Coordinates of C-alpha atoms in Angstrom, one line a residue:
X146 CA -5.9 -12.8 3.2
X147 CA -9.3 -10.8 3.5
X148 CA -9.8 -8.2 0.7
X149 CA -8.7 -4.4 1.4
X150 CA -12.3 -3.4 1.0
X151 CA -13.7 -6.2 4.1
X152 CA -13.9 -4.7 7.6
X153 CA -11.5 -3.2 9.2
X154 CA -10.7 -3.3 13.5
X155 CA -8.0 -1.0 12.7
X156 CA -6.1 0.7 10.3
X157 CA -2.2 0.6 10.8
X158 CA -0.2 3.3 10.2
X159 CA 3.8 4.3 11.1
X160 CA 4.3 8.2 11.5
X161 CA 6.7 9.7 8.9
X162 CA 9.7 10.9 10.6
X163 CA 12.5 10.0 8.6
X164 CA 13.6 13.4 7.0
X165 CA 16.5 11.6 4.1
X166 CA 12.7 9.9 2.4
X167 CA 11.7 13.9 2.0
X168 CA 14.9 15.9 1.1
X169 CA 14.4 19.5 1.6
X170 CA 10.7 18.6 2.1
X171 CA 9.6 16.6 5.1
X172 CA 7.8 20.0 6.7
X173 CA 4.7 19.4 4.4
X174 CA 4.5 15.5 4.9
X175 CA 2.8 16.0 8.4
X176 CA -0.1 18.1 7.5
X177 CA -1.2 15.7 5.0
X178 CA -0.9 12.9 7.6
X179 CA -2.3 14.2 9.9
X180 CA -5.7 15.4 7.3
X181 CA -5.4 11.8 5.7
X182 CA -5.6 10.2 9.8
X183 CA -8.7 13.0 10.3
X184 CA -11.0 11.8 7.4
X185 CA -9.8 7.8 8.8
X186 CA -10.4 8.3 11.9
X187 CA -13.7 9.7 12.0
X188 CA -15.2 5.8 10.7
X189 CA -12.7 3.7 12.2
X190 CA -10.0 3.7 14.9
X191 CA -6.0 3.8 13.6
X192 CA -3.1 3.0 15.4
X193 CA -0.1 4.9 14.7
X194 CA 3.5 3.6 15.5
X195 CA 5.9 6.5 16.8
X196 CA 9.6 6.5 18.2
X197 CA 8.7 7.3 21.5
X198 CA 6.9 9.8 24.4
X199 CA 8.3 12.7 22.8
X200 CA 7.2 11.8 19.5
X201 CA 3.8 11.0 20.4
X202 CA 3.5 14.6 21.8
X203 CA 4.4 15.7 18.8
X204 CA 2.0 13.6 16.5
X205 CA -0.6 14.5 19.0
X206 CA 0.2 18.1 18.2
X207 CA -0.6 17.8 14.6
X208 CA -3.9 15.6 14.9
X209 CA -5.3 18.0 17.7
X210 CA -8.6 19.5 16.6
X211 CA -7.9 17.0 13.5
X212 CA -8.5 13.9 14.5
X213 CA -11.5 12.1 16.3
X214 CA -9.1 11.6 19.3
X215 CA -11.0 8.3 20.6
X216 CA -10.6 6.5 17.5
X217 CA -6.9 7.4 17.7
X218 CA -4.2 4.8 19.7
X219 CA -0.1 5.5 19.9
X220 CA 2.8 2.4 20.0
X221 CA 6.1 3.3 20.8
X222 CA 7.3 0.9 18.5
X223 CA 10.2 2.7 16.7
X224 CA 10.7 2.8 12.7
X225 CA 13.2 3.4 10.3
X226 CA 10.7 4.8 7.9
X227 CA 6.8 5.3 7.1
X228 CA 6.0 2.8 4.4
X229 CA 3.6 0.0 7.0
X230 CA 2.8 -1.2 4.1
X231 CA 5.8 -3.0 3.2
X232 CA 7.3 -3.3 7.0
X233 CA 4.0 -4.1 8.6
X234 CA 2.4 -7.3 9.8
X235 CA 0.0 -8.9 6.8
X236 CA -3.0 -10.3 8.8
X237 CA -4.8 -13.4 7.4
X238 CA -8.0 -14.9 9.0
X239 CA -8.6 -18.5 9.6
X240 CA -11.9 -19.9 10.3
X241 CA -12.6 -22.1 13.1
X242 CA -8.8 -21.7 14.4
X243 CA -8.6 -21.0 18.1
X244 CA -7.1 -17.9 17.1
X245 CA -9.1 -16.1 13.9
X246 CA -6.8 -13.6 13.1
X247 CA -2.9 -14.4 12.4
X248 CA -0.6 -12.0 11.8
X249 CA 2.7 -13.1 9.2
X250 CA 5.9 -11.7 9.9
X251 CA 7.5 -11.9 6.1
X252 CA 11.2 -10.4 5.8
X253 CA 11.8 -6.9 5.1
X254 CA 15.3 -5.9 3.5
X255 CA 13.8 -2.2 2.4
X256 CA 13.2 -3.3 -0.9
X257 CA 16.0 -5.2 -1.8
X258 CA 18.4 -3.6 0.4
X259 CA 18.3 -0.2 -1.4
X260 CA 18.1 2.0 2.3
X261 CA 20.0 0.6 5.3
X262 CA 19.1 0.4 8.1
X263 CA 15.9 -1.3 8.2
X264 CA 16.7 -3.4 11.3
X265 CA 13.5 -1.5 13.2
X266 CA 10.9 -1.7 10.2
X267 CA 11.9 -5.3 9.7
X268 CA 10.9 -5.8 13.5
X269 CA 7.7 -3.9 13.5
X270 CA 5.1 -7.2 12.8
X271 CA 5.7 -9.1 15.8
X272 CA 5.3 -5.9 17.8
X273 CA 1.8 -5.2 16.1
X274 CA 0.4 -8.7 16.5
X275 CA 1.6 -8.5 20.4
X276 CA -0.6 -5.7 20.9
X277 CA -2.8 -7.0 18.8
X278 CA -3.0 -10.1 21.3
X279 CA -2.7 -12.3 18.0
X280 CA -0.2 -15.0 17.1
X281 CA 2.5 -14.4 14.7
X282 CA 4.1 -16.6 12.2
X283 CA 7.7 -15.8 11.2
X284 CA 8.0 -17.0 7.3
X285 CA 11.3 -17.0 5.6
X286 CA 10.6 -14.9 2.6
X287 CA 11.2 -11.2 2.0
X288 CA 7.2 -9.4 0.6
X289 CA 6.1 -6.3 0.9
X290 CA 2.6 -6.2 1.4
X291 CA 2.4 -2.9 -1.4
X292 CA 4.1 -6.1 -4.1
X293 CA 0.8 -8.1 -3.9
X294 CA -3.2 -7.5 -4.5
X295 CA -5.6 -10.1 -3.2
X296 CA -9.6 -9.9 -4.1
X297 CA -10.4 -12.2 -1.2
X298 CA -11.8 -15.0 -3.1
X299 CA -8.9 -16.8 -3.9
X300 CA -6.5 -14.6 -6.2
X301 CA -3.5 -12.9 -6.1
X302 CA -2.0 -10.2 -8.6
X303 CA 1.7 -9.3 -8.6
X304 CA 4.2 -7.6 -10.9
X305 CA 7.5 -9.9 -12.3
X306 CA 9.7 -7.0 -12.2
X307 CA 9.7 -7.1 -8.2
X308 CA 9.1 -10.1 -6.9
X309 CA 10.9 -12.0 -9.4
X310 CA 14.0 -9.7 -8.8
X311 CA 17.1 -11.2 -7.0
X312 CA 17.2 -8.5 -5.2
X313 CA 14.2 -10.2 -2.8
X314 CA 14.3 -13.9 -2.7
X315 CA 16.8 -14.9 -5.6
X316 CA 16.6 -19.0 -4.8
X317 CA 13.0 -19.1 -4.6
X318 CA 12.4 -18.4 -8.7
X319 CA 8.7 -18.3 -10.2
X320 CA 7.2 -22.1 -8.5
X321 CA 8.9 -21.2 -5.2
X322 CA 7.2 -17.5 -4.6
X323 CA 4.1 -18.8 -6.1
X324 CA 4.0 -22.1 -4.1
X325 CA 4.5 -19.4 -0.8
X326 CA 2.1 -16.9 -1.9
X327 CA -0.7 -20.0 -1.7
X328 CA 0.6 -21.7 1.6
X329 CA 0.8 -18.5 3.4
X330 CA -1.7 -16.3 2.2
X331 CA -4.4 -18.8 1.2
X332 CA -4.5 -18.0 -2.4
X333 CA -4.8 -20.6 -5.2
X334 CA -3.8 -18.2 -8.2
X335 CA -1.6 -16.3 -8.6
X336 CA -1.8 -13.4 -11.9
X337 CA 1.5 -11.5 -13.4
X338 CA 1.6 -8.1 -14.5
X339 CA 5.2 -6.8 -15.7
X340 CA 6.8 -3.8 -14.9
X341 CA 6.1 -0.8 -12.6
X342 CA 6.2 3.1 -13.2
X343 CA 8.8 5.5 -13.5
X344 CA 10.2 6.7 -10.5
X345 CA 8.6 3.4 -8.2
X346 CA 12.3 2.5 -6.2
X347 CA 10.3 -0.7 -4.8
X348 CA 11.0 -2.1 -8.8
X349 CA 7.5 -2.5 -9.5
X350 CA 4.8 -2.7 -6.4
X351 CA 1.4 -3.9 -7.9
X352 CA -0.2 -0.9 -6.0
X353 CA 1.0 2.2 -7.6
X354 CA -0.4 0.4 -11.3
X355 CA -3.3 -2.2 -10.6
X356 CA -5.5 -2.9 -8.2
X357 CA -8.5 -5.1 -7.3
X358 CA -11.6 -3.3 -6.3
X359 CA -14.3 -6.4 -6.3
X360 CA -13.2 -10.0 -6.6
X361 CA -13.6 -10.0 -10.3
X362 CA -13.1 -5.8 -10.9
X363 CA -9.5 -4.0 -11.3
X364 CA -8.8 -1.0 -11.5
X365 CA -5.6 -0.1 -14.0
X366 CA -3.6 2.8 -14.6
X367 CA -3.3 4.2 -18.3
X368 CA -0.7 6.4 -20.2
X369 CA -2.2 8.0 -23.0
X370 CA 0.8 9.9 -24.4
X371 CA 2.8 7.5 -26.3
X372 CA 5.9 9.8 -25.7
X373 CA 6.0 9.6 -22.0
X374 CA 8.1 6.6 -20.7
X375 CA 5.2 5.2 -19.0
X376 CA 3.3 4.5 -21.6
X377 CA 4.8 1.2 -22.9
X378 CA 4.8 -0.8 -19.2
X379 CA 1.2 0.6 -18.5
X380 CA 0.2 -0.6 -22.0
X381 CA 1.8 -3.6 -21.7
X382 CA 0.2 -4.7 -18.7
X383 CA -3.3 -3.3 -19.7
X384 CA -2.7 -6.3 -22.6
X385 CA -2.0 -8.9 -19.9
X386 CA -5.2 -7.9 -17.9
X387 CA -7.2 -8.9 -21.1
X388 CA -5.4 -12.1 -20.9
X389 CA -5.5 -12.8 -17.5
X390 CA -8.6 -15.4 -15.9
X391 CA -9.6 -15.7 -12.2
X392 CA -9.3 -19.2 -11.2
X393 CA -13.4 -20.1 -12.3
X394 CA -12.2 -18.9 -15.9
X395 CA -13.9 -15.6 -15.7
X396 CA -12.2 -12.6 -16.9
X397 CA -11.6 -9.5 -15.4
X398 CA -13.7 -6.3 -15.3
X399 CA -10.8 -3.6 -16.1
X400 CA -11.6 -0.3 -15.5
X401 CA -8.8 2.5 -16.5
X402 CA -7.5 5.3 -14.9
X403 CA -5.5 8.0 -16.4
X404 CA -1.8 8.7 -15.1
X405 CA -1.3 12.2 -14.2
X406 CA 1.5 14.3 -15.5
X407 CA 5.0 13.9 -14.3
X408 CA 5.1 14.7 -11.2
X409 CA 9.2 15.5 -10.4
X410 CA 11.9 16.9 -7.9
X411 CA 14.8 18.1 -8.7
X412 CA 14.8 16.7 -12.4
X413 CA 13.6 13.3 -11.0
X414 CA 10.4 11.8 -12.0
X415 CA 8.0 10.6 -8.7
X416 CA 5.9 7.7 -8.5
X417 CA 2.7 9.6 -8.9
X418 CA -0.6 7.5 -9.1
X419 CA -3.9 7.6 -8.3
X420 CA -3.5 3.4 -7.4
X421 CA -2.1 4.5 -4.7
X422 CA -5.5 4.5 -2.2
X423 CA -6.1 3.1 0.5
X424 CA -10.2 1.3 1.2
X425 CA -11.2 2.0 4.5
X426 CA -14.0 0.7 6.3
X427 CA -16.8 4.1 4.9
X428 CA -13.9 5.6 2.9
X429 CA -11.7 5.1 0.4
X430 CA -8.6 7.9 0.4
X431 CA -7.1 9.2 -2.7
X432 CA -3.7 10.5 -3.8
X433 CA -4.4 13.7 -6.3
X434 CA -2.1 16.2 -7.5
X435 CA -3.5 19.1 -8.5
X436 CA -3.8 17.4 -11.9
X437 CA -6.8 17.6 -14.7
X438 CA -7.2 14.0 -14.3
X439 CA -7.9 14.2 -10.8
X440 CA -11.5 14.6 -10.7
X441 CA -12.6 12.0 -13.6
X442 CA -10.5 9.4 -12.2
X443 CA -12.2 10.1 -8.1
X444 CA -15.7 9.9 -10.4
X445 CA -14.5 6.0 -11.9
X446 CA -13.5 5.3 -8.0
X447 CA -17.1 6.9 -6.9
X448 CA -19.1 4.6 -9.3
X449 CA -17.2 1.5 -7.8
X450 CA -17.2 2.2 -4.4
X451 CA -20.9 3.8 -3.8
X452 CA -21.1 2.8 -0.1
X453 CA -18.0 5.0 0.7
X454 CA -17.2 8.1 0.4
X455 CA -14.0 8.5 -1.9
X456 CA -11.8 11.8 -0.4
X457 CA -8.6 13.1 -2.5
X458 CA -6.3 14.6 -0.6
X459 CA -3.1 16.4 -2.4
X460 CA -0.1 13.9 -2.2
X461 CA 2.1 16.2 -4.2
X462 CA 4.6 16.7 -1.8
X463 CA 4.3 12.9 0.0
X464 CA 5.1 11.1 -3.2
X465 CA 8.4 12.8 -2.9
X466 CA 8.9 9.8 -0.3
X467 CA 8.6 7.7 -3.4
X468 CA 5.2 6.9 -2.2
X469 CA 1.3 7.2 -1.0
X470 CA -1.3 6.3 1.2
X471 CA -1.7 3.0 0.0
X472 CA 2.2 2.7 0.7
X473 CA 1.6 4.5 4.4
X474 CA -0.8 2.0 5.8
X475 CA -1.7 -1.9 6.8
X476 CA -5.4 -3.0 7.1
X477 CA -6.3 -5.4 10.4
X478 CA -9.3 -7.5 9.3
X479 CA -12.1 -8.1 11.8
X480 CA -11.9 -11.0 13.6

């Protein structure tokens, strides 16, 4: 599995239309997607997956006068929700196959069965690699491509609280999902991180806390107030990461970022986090909420991405679908 940060031929996303993942809130979701598909679109072209012809009008709508229109394709290929991430094809190259680009089609029970239906989001991978024109390999194993970080040289990070949960693959245990992670992904370590933050109903996807930036840098998020509830886990984890050894024995480069305040609806606390970007081919897009934080923690991202250009756009009202951009989108590697 190619590193976020190789090039792209596409960047895969699935339109939000589900209104129960925004309660009371789903109006502001679609400006934001459709400014976050503007800045994409402008460097590389993104496919977006909509229920149908009246649908696509109405997408088409909200990029007009947005978007760069020619970098911009539509695939009736109806969802149950918006999280590609997690319901999306994961695409791994092989070299010297007939076929360079594979696509995996890895179960999907909408993380561990917590929002039926899913029957549509689970089928969504085979549909992508058709139009892709690439094969697709069904494995029996429920991932979510948002659970997992690869730096492309070999390594995988993942959190224990997720995808050692029964919820996902409860006869697999620790050897199984790690001996799957390698045959499928072409890994040959795996690294464990604990628990998640507040708020995250995936029970702890790598992406909303660490993530790799080079194949030996990470990027990790930090609670400085002791009192808030996510300052344990976060600590916790930024102890592991000191620990932790690539496969060559090297350690890892860890470079913090600060949480923001609670971010909450209706008494409930969101998973808010800057972790939460996605790398695109000349960008790298950046959840912020109108935080202090905000603009030290785009400068870290700056320094370690200075071929891009890193963007915030306010995610304030988005995370109230329990998620982000990182969350909203699947890479397709180049060939």
């Amino acid at each position: 599995m190619p590193p976020e940060w190789a090039p792209h031929q596409c960047t895969w996303i699935s339109w939000p239309h589900n209104r129960d993942s925004w309660p009371g809130k789903f109006e502001p979701v679609e400006p934001v997607m459709a400014r976050f598909v503007g800045v994409l679109s402008a460097t590389e072209l993104v496919r977006i997956n909509v229920l149908d012809a009246a649908h696509e009008a109405h997408v088409r709508a909200h990029l007009e006068g947005v978007a760069t229109a020619a970098n911009v394709r539509f695939h009736h290929f109806p969802t149950n929700d918006a999280w590609c991430r997690d319901h999306g094809a994961i695409f791994v190259s092989r070299a010297g196959a007939d076929a360079p680009l594979l696509a995996l089609d890895f179960g999907f029970n909408a993380w561990g069965g917590k929002y039926p239906p899913f029957d549509r989001d689970n089928a969504i991978p085979p549909q992508m690699a058709e139009a892709l024109g690439v094969p697709c390999r069904s494995i029996d194993m429920i991932l979510e491509g948002g659970s997992i970080e690869v730096n492309g040289a070999g390594a995988l990070m993942t959190t224990e609280n997720c995808l050692l949960n029964p919820n996902r693959n409860p006869t697999m245990g620790r050897d199984g999902i790690e001996a799957a992670l390698k045959a499928n992904l072409g890994v040959n370590h795996v690294m464990w991180l604990g628990d998640g933050i507040v708020g995250d109903d995936t029970d702890g996807h790598i992406d909303d806390i660490t993530r790799f930036v080079a194949e030996d840098t990470v990027v990790t998020m930090i609670e400085g107030d002791a009192g808030d509830e996510n300052h344990a886990p976060l600590a916790e984890n930024r102890e592991r990461l000191d620990t932790l050894r690539l496969a060559d024995g090297r350690p890892l480069n860890v470079v913090e970022l600060s949480m923001p305040r609670p971010v909450c609806f209706n008494g409930d606390r969101l998973p808010a986090s800057h972790a939460n970007f996605y790398i695109g081919n000349q960008v790298v897009i950046v959840p912020v909420f109108n935080d202090p934080v905000d603009a030290p923690n785009l400068a870290r991202l700056r320094d370690l991405f200075p071929g891009r250009d890193v963007v915030g756009i306010d995610c304030t009202d988005v995370v109230l679908g329990l998620g982000a951009f990182h969350c909203l989108t699947q890479q397709v590697p180049a060939a």
